[in-house]
XYZ file of C-alpha atoms in Angstrom:
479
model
C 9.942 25.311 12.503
C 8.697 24.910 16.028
C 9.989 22.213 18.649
C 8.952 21.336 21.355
C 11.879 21.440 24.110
C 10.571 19.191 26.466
C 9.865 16.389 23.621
C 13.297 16.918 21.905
C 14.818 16.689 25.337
C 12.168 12.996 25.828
C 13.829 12.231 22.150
C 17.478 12.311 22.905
C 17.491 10.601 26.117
C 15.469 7.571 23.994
C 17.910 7.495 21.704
C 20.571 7.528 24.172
C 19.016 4.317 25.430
C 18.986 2.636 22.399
C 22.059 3.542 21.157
C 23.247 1.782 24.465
C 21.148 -0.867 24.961
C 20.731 -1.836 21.268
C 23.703 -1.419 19.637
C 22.962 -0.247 16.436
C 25.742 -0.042 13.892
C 24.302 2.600 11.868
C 21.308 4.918 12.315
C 19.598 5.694 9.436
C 16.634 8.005 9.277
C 13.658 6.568 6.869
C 11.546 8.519 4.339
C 8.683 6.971 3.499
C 7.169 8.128 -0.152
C 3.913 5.882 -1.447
C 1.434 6.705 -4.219
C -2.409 5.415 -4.194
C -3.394 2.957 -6.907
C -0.147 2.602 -9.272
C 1.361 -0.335 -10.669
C 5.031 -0.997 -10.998
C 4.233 -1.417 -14.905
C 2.425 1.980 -15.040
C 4.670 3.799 -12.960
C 7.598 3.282 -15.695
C 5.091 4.307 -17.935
C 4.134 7.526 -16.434
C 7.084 8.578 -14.288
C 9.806 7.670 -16.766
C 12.272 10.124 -15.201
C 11.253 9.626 -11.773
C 12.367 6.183 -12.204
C 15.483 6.541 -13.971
C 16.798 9.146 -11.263
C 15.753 6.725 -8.815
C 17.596 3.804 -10.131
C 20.487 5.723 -11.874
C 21.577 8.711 -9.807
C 19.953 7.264 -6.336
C 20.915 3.828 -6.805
C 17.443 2.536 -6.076
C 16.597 -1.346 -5.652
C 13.534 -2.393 -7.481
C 11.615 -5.584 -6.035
C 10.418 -7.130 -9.252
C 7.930 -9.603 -8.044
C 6.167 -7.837 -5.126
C 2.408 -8.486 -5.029
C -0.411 -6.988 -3.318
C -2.091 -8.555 0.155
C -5.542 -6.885 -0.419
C -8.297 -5.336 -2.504
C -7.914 -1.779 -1.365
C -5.456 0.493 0.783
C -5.840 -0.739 3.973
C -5.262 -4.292 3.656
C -1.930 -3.088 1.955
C -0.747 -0.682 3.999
C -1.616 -1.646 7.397
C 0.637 -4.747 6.874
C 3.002 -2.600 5.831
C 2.937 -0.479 9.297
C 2.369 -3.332 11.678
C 3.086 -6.296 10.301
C -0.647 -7.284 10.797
C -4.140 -7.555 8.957
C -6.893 -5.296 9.957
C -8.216 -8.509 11.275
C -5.604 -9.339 13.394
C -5.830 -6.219 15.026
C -9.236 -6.529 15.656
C -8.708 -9.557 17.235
C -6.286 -8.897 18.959
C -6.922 -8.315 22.997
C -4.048 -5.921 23.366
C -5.607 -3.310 21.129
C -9.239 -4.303 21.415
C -9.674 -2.226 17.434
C -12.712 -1.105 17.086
C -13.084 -0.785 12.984
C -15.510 2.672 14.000
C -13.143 3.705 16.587
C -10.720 6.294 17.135
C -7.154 4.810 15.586
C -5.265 5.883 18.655
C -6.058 2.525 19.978
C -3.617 1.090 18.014
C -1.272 3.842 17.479
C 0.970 1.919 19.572
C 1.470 -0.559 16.766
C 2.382 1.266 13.814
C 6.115 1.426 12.882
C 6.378 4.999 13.885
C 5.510 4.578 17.415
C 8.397 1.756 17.387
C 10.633 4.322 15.678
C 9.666 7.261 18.464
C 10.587 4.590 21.483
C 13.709 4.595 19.947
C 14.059 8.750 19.813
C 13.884 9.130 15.799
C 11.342 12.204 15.528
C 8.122 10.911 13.216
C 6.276 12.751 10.474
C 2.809 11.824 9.188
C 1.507 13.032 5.300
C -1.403 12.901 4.000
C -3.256 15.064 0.946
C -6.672 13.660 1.210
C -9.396 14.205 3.839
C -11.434 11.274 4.060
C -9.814 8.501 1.626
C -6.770 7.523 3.494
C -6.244 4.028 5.195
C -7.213 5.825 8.452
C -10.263 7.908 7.837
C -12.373 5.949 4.845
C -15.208 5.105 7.305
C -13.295 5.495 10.018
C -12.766 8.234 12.490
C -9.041 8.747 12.304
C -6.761 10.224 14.766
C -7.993 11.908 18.110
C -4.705 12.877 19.272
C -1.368 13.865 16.609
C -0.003 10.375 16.280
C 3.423 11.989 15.703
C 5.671 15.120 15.768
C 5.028 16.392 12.772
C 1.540 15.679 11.668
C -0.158 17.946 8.354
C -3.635 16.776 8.999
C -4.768 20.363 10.161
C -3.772 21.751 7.068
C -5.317 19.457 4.276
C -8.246 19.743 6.146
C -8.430 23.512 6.078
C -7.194 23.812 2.466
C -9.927 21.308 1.822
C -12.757 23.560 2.417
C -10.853 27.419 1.012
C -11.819 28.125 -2.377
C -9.021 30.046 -2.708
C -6.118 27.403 -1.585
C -8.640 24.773 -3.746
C -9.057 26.463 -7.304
C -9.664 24.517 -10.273
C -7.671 22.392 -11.300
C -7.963 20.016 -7.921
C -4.117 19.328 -7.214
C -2.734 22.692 -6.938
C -2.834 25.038 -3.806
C -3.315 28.249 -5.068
C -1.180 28.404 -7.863
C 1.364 25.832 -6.745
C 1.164 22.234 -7.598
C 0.258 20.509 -4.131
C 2.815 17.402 -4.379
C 5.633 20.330 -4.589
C 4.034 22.149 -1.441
C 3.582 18.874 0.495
C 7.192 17.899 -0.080
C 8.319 20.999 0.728
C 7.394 20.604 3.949
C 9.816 16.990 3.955
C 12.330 18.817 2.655
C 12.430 21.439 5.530
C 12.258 18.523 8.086
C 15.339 16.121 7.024
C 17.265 19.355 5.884
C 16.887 20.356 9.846
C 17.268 16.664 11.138
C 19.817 15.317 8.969
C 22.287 18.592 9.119
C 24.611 16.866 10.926
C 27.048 13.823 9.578
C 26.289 12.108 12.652
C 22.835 11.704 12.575
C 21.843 12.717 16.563
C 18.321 13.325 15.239
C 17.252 9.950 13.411
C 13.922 10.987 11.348
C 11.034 8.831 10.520
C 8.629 10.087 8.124
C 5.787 8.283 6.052
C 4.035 9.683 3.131
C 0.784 8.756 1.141
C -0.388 10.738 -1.451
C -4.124 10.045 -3.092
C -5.307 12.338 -5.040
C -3.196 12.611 -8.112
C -4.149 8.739 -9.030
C -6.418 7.542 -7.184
C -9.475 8.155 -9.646
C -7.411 8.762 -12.989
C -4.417 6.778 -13.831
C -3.730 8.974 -16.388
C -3.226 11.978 -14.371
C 0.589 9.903 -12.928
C 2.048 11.439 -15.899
C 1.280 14.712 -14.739
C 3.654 13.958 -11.666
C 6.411 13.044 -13.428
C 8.032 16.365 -12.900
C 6.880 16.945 -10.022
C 8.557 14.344 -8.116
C 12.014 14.442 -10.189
C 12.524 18.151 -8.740
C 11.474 16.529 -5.154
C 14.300 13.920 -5.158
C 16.968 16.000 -7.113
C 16.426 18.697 -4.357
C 17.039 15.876 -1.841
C 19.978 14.640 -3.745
C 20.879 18.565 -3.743
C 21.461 18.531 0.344
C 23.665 16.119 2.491
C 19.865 15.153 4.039
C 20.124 11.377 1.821
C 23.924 10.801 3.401
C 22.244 9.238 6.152
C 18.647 8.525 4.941
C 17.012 5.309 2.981
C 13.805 6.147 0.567
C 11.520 3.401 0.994
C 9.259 4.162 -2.526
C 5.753 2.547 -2.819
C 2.572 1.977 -3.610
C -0.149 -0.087 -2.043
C -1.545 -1.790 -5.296
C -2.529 -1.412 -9.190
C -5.226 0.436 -11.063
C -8.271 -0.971 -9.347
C -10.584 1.025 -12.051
C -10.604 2.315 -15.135
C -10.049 0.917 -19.095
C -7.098 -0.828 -18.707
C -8.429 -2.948 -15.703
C -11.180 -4.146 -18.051
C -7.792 -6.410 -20.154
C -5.470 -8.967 -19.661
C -2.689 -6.558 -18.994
C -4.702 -4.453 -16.102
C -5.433 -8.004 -14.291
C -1.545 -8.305 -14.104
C -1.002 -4.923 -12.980
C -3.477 -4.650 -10.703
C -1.678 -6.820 -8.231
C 1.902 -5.559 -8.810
C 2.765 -2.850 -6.563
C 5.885 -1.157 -7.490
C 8.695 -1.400 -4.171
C 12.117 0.349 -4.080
C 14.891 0.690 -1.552
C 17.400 4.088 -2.222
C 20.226 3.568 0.186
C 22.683 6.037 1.070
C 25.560 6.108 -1.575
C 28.280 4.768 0.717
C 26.207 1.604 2.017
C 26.422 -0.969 -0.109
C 30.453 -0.351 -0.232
C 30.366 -0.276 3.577
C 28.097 -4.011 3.982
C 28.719 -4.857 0.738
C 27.608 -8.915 1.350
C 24.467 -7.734 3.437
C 23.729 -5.786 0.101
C 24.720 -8.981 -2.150
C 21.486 -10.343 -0.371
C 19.206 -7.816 -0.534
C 19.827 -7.720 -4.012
C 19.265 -11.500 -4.392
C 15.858 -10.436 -3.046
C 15.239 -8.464 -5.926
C 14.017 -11.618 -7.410
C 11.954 -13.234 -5.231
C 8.299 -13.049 -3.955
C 7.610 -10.241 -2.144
C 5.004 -8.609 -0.060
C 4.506 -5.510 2.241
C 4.608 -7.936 5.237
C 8.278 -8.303 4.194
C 9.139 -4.359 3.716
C 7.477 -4.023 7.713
C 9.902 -6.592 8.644
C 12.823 -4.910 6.526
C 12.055 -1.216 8.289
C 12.543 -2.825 11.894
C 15.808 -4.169 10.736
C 16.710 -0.940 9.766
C 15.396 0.798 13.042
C 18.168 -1.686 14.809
C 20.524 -2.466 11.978
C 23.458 -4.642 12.888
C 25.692 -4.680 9.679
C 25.541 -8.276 9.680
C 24.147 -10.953 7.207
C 20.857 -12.549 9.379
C 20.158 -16.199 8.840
C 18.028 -16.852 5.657
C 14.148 -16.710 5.741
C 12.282 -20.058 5.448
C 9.156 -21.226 3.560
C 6.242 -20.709 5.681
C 7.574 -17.156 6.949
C 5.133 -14.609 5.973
C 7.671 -12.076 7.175
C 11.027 -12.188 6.042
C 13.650 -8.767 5.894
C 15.070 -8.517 2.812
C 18.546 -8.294 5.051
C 17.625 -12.258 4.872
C 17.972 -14.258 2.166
C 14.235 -15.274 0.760
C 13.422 -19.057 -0.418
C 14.051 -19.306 -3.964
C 10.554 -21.234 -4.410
C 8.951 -19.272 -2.144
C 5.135 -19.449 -3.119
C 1.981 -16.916 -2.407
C 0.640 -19.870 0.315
C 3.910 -19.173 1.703
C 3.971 -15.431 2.059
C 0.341 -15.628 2.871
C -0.661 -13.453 -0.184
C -4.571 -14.740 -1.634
C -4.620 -17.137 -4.362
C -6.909 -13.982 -5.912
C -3.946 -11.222 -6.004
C -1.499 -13.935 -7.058
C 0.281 -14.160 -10.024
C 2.494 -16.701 -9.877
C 0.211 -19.756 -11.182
C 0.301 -17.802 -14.891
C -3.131 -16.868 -16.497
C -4.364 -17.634 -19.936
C -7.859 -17.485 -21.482
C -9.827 -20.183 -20.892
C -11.055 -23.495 -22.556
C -14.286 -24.252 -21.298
C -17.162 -26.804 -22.062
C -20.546 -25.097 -22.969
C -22.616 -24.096 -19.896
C -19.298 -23.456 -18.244
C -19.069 -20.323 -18.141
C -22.136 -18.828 -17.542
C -22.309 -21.147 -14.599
C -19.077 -19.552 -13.277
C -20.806 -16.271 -13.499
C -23.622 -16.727 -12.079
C -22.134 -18.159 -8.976
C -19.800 -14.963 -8.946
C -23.164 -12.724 -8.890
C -24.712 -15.360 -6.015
C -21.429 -15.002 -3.762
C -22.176 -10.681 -4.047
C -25.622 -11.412 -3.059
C -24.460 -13.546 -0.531
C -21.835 -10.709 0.962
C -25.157 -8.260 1.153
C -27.573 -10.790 2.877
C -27.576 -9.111 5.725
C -28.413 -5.584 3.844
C -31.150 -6.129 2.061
C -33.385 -3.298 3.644
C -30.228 -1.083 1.994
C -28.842 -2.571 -1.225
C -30.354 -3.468 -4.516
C -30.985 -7.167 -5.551
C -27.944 -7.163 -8.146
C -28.493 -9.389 -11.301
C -26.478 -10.890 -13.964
C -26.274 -8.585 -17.097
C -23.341 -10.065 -18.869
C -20.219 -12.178 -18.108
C -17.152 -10.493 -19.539
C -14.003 -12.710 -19.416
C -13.090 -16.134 -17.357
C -9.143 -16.387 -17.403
C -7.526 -19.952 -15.891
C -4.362 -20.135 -14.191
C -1.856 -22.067 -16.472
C -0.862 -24.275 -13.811
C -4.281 -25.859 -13.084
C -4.566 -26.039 -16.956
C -1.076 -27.669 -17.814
C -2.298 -30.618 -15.198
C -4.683 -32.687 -17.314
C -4.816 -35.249 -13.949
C -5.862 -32.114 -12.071
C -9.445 -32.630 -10.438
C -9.620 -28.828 -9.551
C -9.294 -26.181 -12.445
C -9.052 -22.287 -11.029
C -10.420 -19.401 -12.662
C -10.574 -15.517 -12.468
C -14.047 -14.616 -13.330
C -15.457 -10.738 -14.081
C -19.424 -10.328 -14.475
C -21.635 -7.516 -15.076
C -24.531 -7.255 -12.813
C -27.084 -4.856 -12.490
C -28.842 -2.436 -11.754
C -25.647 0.152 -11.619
C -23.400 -1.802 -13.886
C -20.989 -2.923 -11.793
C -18.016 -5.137 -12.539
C -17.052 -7.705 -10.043
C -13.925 -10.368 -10.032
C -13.440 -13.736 -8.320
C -11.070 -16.624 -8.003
C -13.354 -19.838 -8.553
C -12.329 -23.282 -8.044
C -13.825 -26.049 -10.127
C -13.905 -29.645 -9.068
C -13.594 -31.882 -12.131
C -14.865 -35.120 -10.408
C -17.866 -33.168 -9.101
C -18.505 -30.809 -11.291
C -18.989 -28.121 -8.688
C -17.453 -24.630 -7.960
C -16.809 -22.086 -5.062
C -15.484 -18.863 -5.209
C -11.874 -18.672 -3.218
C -11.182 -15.347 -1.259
C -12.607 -11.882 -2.308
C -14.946 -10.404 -4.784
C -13.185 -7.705 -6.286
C -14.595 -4.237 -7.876
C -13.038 -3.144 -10.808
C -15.168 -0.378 -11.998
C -15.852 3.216 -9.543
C -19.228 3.007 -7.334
C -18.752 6.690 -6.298
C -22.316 7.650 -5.729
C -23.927 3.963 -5.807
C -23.002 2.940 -2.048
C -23.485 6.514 -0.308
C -26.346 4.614 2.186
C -23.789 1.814 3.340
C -21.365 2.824 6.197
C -18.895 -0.451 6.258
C -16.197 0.317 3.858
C -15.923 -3.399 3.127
C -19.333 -3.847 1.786
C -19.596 -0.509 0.386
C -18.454 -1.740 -3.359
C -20.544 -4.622 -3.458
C -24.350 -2.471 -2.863
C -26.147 -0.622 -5.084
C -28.433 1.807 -2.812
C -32.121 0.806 -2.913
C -33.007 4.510 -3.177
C -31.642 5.424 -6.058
C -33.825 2.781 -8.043
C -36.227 5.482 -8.159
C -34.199 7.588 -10.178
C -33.317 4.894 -12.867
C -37.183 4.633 -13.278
């Protein structure tokens, strides 16, 4: 492993500082391990034994109502790292984001950079090229955003037919999640060698490829990432370390988003907390409250706020969280009745109104739909020189939420809608509100895609339009 001198020398004099001007009670380093696309439901399912090490031998803390903020990964996982939307970052004069531009303008703002200031050494992982919260559309890094970055290697394994045989997610012969983590493994085994923990280690972790475009292919994990945590477990390197283990949403395609049971688990991220084993006997009431968390809403905003507690942890049990805090550690007590409004998760990814099918007067329905397929068009007005007029082929299922249909007095009834349109056959999903009294509806929040467009969208460049168009020059080829 190489080090640079000069930067380890830059590292220990800002930890110095903290430790001084801070106060920390304990430093503990942070390994960050998330998985594209998988749903807390699913991942049981597929990583049975992954899961039961995690809980039983690690001691892991499940968060059993965490929800999603956003269609995709980077409305997930940039809340997760800053604590902000893409929006707000945007907006934001400080950073002045470009959405095109290089990412280094805001490098400032991710939880890393916060963990570097304080002289933990940072790690970046990815396995994919292009579709990473950083580089779908987008240009990326200019600079290394951290010590230990791997981006030069993914990208040249990317392109060797030799390092990229068939099948996709080995490297040569070696299945690539075990040579990623290998490289982890290495890195807190040198970091973490001593009791004290001098050299603090941040690293964060998101693997794609594996699940991204086959939920089936989790199960081919499973193994995989047992023999990565029982090597862990192996060394001292998790005496002084807390596994944050995520994902940034459900199965966004494929059959099982198509039922009632993929709607659920499309917006239930899985979220677990593996503390070192002599923590919770050490704070055992700060502990008590993060496991009353367990059972309250959740989001991403809250594990960003959670991760800067730990970066300065005090020991201590904080004041508890109120409603209207979008942000609350889970070192704080959360409101009992805390609600999505609340937490600032969209009415569309929440689950806590209860959905059933729907009871709906004729005309209904199709009326629902066709204002689904009109709010699409609406997103692409603006493109029409590039996307296909999209049509209605078929309306597939309107769900209500129970609690708009358990209030008879109610003059608005809510409903998750999924359409057909065409050409291209894509699938689309809304929230739509329906006044009673005026017998009018709007759709609330995004339109969702719930079927791959790989291949339909290549001529749009804005990864947030990209799912709703259907190219204009591939209707030549249907004809």
């Amino acid at each position: 492993m190489r080090l640079d001198p000069e930067q380890e020398r830059i590292h220990s004099d800002s930890y110095k500082v903290h430790i001084d001007k801070n106060a920390p009670v304990e430093t503990l380093s942070i390994l960050m391990i998330g998985v594209d696309g998988f749903a807390k439901q699913h991942f049981a399912r597929a990583m049975p034994k992954t899961r039961d090490f995690l809980i039983k031998e690690l001691g892991a803390l499940e968060m059993h109502k965490h929800s999603k903020l956003g269609y995709s990964t980077s409305p997930n996982v940039i809340p997760l790292l800053t604590g902000r939307t893409n929006q707000e970052l945007t907006n934001d004069t400080k950073w002045k984001f470009n959405q095109r531009g290089w990412m280094d303008q805001i490098n400032e703002a991710f939880v890393w950079s916060d963990a570097r200031r304080l002289g933990y050494r940072t790690g970046l992982m990815f396995d994919q090229v292009y579709i990473t919260a950083f580089h779908y559309l987008r240009n990326g890094f200019n600079r290394k955003p951290v010590d230990h970055y791997m981006r030069s290697i993914v990208v040249d394994s990317n392109g060797d037919s030799l390092m990229r045989p068939k099948p996709k997610h080995c490297y040569g012969d070696e299945p690539e999640i075990s040579k990623l983590y290998d490289y982890w493994l290495q890195l807190l085994h040198h970091y973490n060698s001593t009791t004290t923990n001098q050299t603090p280690f941040f690293a964060y972790s998101f693997l794609v490829r594996l699940t991204h475009d086959d939920y089936n292919m989790a199960f081919a994990g499973d193994e995989l990432y047992l023999k990565f945590l029982k090597d862990l477990k192996a060394t001292n390197a998790l005496n002084n370390t807390v596994i944050i283990w995520f994902s940034d949403h459900g199965e966004r395609f494929g059959a099982i988003r198509y039922t009632f049971t993929g709607e659920v688990e499309s917006n239930t991220p899985y979220l677990f907390f593996a503390f070192p084993p002599w923590f919770e006997k050490k704070y055992p009431e700060v502990m008590r409250v993060f496991r009353t968390n367990q059972n309250r809403l959740t989001s991403h905003y809250d594990t960003y706020a959670t991760i800067q507690d730990l970066l300065n942890f005090k020991g201590v049990v904080a004041p508890k969280g109120k409603l209207g805090e979008r942000s609350i550690s889970l070192f704080r007590e959360i409101p009992l009745h805390r609600t999505c409004k609340d937490a600032q998760i969209p009415a569309e990814y929440c689950l806590c109104s209860g959905l059933s099918k729907a009871d709906l007067p004729p005309g209904l329905d199709k009326y629902l739909g066709k204002l689904v397929r009109a709010k699409v068009m609406t997103i692409l007005k603006n493109q029409k020189d590039k996307c296909a007029e999209l049509k209605l082929s078929s309306l597939d299922r309107v769900l209500e939420e129970k609690s708009s249909a358990r209030a008879p007095s109610s003059k608005v009834r809510n409903f998750r809608v999924s359409i057909t349109t065409k050409p291209g056959s894509a699938q689309f999903e809304a929230r739509v509100s329906f006044d009673v009294s005026t017998s009018k509806a709007k759709v609330e929040g995004e339109v969702a895609r719930i079927n791959m467009y790989r291949g339909q969208a290549d001529c749009m460049d804005t990864a947030a339009l990209r799912r709703y168009c259907y190219c204009k020059n591939l209707l030549a080829k249907i004809s």
